[in-house]
Tab-separated table of C-alpha atoms in Angstrom:
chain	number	residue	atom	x	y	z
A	1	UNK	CA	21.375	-16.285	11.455
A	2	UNK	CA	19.554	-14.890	14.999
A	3	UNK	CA	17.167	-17.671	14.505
A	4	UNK	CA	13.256	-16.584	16.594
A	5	UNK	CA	12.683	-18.892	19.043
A	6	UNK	CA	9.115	-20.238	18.647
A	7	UNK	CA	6.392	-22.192	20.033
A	8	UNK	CA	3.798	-24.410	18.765
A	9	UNK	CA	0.740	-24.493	20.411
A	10	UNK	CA	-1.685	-27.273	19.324
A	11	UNK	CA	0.018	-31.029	18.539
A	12	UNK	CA	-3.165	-32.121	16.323
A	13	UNK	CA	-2.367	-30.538	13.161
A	14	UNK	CA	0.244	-28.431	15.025
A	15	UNK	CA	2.860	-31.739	14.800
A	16	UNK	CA	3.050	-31.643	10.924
A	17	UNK	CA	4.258	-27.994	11.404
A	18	UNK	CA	6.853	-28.650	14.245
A	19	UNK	CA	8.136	-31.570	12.122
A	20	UNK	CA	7.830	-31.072	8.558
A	21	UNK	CA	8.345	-26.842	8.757
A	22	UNK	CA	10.538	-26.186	11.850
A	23	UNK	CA	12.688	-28.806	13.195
A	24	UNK	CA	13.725	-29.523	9.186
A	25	UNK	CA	12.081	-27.943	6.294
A	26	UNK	CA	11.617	-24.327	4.954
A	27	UNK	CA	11.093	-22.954	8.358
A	28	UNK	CA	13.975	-24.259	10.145
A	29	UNK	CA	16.731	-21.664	8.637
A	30	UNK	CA	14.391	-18.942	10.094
A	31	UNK	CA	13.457	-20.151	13.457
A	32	UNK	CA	14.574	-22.405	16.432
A	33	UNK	CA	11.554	-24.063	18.091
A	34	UNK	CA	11.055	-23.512	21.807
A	35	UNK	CA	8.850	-25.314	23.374
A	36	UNK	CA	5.748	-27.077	22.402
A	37	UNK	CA	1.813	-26.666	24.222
A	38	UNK	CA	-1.334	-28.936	23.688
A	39	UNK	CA	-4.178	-29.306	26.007
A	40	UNK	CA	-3.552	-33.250	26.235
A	41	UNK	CA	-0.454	-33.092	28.552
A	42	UNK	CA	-0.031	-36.554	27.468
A	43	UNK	CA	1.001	-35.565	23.712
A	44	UNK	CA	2.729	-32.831	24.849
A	45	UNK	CA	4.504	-34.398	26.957
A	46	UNK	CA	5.228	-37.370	23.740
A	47	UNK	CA	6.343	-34.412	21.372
A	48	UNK	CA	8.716	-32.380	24.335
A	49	UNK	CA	10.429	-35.114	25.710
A	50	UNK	CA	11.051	-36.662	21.519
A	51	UNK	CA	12.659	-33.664	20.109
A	52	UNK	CA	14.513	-32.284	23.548
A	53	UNK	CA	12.326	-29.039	24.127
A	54	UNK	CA	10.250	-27.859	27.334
A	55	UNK	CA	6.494	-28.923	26.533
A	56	UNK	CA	3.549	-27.569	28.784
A	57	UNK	CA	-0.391	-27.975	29.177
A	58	UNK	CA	-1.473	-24.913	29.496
A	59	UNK	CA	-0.786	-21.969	27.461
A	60	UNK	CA	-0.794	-19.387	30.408
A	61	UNK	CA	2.267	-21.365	31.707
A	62	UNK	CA	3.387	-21.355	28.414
A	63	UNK	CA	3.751	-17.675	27.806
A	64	UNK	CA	5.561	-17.155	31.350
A	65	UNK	CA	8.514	-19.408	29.561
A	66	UNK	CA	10.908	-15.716	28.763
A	67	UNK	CA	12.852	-18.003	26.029
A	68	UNK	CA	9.584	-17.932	23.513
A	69	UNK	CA	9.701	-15.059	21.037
A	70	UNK	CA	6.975	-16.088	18.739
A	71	UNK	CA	4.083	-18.728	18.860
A	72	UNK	CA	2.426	-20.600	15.820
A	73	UNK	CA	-0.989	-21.260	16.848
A	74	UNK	CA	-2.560	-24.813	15.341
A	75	UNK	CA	-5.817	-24.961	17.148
A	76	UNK	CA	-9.306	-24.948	15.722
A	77	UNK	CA	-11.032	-21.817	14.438
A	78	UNK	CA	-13.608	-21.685	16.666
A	79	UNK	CA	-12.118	-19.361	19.632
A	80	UNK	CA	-8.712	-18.757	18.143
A	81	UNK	CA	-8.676	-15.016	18.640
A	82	UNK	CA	-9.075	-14.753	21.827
A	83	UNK	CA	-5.914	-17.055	22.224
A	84	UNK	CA	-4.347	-14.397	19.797
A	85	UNK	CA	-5.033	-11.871	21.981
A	86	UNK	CA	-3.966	-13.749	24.978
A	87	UNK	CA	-0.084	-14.494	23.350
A	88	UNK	CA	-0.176	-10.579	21.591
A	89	UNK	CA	-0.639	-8.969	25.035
A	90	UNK	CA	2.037	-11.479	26.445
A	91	UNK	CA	4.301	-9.355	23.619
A	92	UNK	CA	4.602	-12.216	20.972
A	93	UNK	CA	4.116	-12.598	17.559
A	94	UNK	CA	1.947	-15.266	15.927
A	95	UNK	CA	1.786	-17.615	12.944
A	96	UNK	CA	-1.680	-19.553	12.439
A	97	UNK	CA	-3.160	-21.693	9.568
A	98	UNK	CA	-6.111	-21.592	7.648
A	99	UNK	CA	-9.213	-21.086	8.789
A	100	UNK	CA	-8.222	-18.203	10.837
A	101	UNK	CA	-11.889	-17.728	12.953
A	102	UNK	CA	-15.325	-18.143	12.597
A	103	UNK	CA	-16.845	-14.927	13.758
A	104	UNK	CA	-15.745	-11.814	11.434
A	105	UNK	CA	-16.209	-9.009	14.193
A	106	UNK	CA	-13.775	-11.168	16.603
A	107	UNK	CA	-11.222	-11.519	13.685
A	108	UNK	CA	-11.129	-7.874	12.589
A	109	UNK	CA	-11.118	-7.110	16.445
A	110	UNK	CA	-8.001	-8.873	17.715
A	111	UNK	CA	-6.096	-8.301	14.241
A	112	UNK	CA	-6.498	-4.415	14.930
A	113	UNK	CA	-5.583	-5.112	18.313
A	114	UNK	CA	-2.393	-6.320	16.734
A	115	UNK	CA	-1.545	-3.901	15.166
A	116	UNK	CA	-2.057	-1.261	17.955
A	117	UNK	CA	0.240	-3.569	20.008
A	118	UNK	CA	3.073	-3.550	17.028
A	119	UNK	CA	2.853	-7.464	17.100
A	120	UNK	CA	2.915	-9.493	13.529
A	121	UNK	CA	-0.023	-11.738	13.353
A	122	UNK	CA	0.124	-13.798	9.904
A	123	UNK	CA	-1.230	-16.924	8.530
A	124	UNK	CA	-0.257	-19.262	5.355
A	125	UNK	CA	-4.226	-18.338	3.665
A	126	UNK	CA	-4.509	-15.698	2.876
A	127	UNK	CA	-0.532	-15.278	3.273
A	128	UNK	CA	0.657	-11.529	3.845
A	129	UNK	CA	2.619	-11.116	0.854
A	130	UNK	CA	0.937	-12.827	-3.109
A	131	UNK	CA	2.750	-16.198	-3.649
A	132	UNK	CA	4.717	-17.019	-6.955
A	133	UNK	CA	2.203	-18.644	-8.734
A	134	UNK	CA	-0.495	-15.509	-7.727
A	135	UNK	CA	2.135	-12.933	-8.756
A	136	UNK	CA	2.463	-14.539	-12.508
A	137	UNK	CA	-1.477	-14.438	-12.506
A	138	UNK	CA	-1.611	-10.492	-11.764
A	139	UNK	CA	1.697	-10.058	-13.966
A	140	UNK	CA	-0.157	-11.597	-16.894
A	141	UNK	CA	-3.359	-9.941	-16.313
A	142	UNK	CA	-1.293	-6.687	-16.819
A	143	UNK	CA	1.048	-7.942	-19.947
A	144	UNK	CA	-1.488	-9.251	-22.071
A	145	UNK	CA	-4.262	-6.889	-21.034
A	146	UNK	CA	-6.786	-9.659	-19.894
A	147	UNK	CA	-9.261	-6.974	-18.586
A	148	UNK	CA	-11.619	-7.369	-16.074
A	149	UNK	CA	-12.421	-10.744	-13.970
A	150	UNK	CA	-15.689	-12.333	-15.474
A	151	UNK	CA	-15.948	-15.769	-13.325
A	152	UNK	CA	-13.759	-18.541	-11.883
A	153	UNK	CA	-13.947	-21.981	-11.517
A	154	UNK	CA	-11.690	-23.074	-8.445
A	155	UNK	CA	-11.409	-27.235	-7.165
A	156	UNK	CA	-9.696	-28.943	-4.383
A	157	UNK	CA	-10.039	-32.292	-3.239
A	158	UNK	CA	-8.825	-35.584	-1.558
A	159	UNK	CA	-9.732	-39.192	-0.505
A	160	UNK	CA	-10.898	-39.039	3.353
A	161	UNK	CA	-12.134	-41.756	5.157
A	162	UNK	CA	-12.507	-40.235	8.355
A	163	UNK	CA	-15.183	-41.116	11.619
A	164	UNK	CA	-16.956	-39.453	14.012
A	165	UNK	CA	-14.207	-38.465	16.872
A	166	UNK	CA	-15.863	-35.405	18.741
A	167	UNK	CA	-14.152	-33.287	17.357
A	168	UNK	CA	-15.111	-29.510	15.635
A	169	UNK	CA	-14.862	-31.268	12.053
A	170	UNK	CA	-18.600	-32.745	13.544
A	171	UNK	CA	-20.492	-29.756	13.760
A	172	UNK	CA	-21.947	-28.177	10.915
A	173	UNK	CA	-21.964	-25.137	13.128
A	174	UNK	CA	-18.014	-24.907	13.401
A	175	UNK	CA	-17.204	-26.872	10.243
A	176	UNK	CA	-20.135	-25.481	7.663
A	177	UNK	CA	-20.222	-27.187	4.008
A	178	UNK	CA	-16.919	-29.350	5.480
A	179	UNK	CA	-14.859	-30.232	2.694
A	180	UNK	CA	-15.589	-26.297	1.134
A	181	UNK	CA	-13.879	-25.311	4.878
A	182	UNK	CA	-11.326	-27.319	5.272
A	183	UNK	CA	-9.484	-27.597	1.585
A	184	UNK	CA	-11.539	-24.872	-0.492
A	185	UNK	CA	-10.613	-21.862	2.327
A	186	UNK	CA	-7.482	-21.745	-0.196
A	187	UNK	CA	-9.566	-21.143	-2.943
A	188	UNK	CA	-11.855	-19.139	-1.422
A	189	UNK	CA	-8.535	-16.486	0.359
A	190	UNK	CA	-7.466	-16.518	-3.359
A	191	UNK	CA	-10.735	-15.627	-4.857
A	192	UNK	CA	-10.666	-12.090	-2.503
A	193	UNK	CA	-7.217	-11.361	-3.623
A	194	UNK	CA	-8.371	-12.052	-7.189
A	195	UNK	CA	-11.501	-10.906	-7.741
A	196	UNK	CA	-11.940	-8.277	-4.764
A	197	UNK	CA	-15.318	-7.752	-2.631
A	198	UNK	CA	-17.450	-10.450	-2.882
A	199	UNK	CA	-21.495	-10.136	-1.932
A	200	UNK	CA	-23.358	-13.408	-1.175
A	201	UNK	CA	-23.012	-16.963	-1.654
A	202	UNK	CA	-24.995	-19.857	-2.592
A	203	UNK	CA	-24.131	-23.826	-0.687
A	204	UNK	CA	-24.916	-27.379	-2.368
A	205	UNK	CA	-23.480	-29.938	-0.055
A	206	UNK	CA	-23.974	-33.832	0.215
A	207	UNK	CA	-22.879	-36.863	2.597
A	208	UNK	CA	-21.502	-40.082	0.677
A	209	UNK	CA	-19.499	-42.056	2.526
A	210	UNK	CA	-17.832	-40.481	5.397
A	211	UNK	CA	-18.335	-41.166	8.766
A	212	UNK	CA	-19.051	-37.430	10.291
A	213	UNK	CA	-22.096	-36.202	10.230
A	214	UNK	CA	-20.662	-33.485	8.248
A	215	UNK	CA	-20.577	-33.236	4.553
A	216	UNK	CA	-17.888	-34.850	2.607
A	217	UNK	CA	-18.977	-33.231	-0.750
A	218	UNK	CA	-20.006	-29.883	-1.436
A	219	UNK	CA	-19.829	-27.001	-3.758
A	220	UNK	CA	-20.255	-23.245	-2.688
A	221	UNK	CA	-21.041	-20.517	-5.744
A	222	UNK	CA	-19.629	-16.873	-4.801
A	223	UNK	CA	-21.265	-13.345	-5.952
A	224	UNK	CA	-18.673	-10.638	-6.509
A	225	UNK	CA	-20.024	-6.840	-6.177
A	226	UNK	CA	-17.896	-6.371	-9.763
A	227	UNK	CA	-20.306	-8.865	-10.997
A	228	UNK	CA	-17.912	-11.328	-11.235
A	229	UNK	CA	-19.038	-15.086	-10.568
A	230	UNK	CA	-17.153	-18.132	-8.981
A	231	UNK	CA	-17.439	-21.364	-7.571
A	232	UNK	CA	-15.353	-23.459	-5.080
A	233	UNK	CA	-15.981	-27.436	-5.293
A	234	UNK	CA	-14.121	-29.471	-2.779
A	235	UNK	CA	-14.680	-33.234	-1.869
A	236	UNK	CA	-13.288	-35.868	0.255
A	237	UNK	CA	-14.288	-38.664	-1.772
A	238	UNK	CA	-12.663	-38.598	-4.800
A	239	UNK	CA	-9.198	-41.071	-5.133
A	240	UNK	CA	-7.380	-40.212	-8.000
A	241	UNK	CA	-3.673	-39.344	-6.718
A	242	UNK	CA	-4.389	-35.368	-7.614
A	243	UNK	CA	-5.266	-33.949	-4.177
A	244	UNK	CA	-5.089	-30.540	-2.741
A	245	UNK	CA	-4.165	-29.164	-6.425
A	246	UNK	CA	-6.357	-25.967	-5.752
A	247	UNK	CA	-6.785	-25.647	-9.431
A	248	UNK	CA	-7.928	-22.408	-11.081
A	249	UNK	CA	-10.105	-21.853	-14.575
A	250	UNK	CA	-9.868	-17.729	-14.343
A	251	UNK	CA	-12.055	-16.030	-17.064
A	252	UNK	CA	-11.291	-12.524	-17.904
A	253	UNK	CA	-12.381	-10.280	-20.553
A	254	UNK	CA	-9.960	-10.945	-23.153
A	255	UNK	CA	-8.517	-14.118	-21.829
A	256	UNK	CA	-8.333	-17.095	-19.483
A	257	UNK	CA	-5.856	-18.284	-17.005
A	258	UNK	CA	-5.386	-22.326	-16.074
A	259	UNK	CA	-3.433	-22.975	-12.839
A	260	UNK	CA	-3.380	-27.092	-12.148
A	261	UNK	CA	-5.383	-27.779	-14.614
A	262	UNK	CA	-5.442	-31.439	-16.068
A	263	UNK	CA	-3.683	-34.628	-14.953
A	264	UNK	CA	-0.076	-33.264	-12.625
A	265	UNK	CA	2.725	-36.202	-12.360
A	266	UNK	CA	3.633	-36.911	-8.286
A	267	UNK	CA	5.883	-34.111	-7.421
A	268	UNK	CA	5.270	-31.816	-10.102
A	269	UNK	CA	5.643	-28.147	-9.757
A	270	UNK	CA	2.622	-25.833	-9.782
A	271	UNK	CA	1.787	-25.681	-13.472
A	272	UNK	CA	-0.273	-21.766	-15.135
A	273	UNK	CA	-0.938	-21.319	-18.622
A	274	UNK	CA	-2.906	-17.974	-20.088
A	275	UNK	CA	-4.321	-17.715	-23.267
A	276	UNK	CA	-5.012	-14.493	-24.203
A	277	UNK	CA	-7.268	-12.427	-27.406
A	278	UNK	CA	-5.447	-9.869	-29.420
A	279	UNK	CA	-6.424	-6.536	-27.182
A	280	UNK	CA	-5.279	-2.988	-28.415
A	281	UNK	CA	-2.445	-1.740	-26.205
A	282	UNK	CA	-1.818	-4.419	-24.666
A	283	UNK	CA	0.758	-4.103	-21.822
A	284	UNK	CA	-0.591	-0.862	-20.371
A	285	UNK	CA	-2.249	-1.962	-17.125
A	286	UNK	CA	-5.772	-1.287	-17.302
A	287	UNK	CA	-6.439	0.607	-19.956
A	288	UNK	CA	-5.296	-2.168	-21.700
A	289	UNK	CA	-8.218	-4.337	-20.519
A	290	UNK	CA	-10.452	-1.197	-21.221
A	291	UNK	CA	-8.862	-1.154	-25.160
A	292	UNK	CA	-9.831	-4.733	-25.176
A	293	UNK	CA	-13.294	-4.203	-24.064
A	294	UNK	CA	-14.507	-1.562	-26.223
A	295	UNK	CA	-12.538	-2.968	-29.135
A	296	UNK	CA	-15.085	-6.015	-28.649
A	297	UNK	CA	-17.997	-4.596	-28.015
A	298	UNK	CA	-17.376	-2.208	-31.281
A	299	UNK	CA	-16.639	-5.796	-33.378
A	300	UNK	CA	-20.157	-6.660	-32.327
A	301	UNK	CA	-21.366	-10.237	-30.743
A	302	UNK	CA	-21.110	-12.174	-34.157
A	303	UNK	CA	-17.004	-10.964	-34.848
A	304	UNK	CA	-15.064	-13.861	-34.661
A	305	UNK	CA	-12.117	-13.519	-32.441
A	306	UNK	CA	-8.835	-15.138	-32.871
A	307	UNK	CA	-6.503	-15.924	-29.862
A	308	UNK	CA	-2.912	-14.442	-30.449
A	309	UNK	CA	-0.916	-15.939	-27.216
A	310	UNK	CA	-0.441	-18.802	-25.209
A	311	UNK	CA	2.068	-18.602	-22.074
A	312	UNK	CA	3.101	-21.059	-19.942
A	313	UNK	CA	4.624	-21.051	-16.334
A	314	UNK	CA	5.845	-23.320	-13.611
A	315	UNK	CA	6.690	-22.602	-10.036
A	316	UNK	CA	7.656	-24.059	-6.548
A	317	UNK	CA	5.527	-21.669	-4.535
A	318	UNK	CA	1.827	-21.996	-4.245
A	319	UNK	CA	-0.654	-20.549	-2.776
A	320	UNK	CA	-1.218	-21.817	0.878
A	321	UNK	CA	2.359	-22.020	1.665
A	322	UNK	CA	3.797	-20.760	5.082
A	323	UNK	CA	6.268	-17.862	4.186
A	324	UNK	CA	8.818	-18.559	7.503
A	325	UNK	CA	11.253	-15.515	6.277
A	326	UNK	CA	8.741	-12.920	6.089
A	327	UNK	CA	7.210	-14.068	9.721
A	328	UNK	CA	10.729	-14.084	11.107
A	329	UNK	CA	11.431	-10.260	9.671
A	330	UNK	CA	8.443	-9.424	10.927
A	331	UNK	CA	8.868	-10.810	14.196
A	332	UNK	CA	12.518	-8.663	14.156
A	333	UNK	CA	10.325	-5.433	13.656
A	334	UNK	CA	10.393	-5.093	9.926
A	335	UNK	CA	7.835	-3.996	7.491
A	336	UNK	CA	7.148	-6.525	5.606
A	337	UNK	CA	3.393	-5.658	4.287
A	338	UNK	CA	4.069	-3.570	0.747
A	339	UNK	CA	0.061	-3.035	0.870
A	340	UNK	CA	0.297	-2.263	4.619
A	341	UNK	CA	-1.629	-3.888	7.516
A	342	UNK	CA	-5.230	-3.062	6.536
A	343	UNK	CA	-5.424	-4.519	3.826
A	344	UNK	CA	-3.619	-7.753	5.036
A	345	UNK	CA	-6.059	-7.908	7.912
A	346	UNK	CA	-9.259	-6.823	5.419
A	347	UNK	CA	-8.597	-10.186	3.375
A	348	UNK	CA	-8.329	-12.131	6.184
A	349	UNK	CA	-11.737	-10.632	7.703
A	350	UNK	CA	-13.365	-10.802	4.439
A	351	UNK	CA	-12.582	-14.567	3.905
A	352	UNK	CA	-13.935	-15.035	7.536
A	353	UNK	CA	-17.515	-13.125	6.175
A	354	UNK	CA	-17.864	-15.420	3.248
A	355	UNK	CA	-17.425	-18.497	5.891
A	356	UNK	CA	-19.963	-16.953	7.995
A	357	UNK	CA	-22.338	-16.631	4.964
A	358	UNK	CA	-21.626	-20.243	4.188
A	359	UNK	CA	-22.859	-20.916	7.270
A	360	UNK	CA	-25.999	-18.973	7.411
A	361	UNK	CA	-26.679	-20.747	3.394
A	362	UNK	CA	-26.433	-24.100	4.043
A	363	UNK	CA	-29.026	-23.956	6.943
A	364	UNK	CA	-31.513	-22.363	4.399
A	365	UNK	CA	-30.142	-23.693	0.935
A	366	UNK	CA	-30.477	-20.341	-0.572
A	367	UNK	CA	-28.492	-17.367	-1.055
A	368	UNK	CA	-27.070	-15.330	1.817
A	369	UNK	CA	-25.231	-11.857	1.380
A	370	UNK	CA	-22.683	-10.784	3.422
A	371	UNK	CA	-22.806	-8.827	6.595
């Protein structure tokens, strides 16, 4: 395979990428990595002189290096797309990670930029193209006529002992309701694909052990415009050997959808079940869901309702993951968005909004809508 010759800019995070994705891992069939940038020269310097590849300090210098096709971008949020825009003018491509900024209007901005330069900008949350495990969800919700989304209960968490260090994770300002923006942004990119335009938030948040002066527990409720309610709980203080499951408890009409959901052995693959009412039609899209509505609402609230089906499902794909093939087509000039551009870039922007409104609740611990 022509394999795209890439870059990784940022060591901090940016080293689990190079080493666990690129050099070996899912990414490495897809691309050849080409040089590696941090600010600290020093680590740069550590990372480009261990694997064999040019390393720089500066990411001007950087993007004068002809060899580099593509760059993946592991920086914080905070000021990332104006970096974008400095490596899509400089005619690359870019992968990034979750979260992708904090301000919306700078987001929307450089991603329609982007596009007006023909350059592929994509990210592992939300990723351009549904993952497995989200496919099954919207498969089922059309088989067994589940209906319309009535509320979600999403959860991600892990055992952190962090400190202080400087950093952005120790500012409220760039790291609002921390443990909601650093593990629930999953959750929170699924939600929009899931449940569609969301309207204002709500943020509970509390400080038990760590050693930022950032949360390390904290809870954010979402308001969808379809009326729809969910909530996102993430924590870094719980030690149970069941982190980063980014479980799901979907409520629909007519049934409910589990992804993660109870005790997971080490290594076990992502794990869905549905259990669905009997619905009229079922199977038709929906008017299925529609059937199943107005079937119940005829039965009146005291019928009693009897559940017909239980499904299960495993897969290796989750949500979050990086998908290297469909950068690398990308980044040969392929179409790879079946949905089309906009509305890969109006997920991403609308995941950035709710962050912003996370931001504006937690200073006044009451609801704030979107902008």
């Amino acid at each position: 395979m022509n394999k795209t010759k890439i870059a990784i800019v940022g060591l901090n995070f940016g080293r689990h990428i190079l080493e666990g994705e690129l050099l070996k891992g899912p990414g490495a069939e897809f691309f050849a990595v080409a040089a590696v940038c941090d600010a600290d020269g020093q680590k740069a310097a550590m990372y480009g002189k261990k694997h064999g590849i040019p390393h720089y300090a500066d990411l001007d210098a950087l993007l004068e290096n002809k060899d580099v096709e593509a760059v993946g971008l592991y920086t914080g949020p905070a000021g990332r797309a104006a970096l974008i825009g400095k490596i899509i003018r400089s005619g690359r491509d870019v992968m990034t990670t979750k979260p992708f900024e904090l301000d919306a209007g700078k987001a929307a901005g450089v991603l329609a930029e982007a596009r007006r330069l023909g350059r592929a900008v994509h990210m592992n949350s939300p990723s351009p193209l549904p993952t497995e495990d989200l496919r099954i969800i919207a498969g089922w919700r059309e088989k067994y006529g589940l209906g319309r989304p009535i509320a979600c209960q999403a959860s991600s968490w892990a055992n952190y002992r962090d400190a202080a260090d400087g950093s952005w994770y120790d500012d409220p300002e760039l790291c609002p309701a921390a443990p909601v923006y650093r593990l629930g942004i999953y959750l929170i990119n699924d939600l929009v694909w899931l449940l569609g335009e969301p309207e204002s938030v709500t943020v509970q948040q509390s400080r038990i052990f760590t050693g930022r002066p950032t949360s390390d527990n904290a809870q954010m409720g979402i308001l969808f415009k379809s009326g729809a309610i969910a909530n996102v709980f993430s924590s870094f203080c719980v030690n149970d050997g069941q982190h980063y499951r980014n479980a799901l408890v979907l409520n629909y009409e007519n049934g409910t959808v589990y992804r993660n959901v109870g005790p997971l052995r080490r290594g076990e693959k992502n794990r869905l079940a549905v259990i669905a009412g009997a619905v009229a039609g079922a199977g038709t899209g929906a008017g299925a869901g529609n059937a199943g509505s107005n079937a119940g609402n005829s039965a009146g609230s005291g019928a009693a309702e009897t559940t017909e089906t239980i499904e299960t499902a495993e897969t290796d794909q989750h949500s979050g993951e990086y998908l290297w093939e469909d950068f690398h087509r990308a980044a040969r000039g392929e179409d790879v968005l079946p949905g089309g551009a906009a509305e890969y870039d109006a997920r991403i922007v609308c995941g950035v909004r709710i962050v912003e409104a996370m931001r504006r609740a937690q200073k006044t611990g009451g609801a704030a809508c979107l902008e």
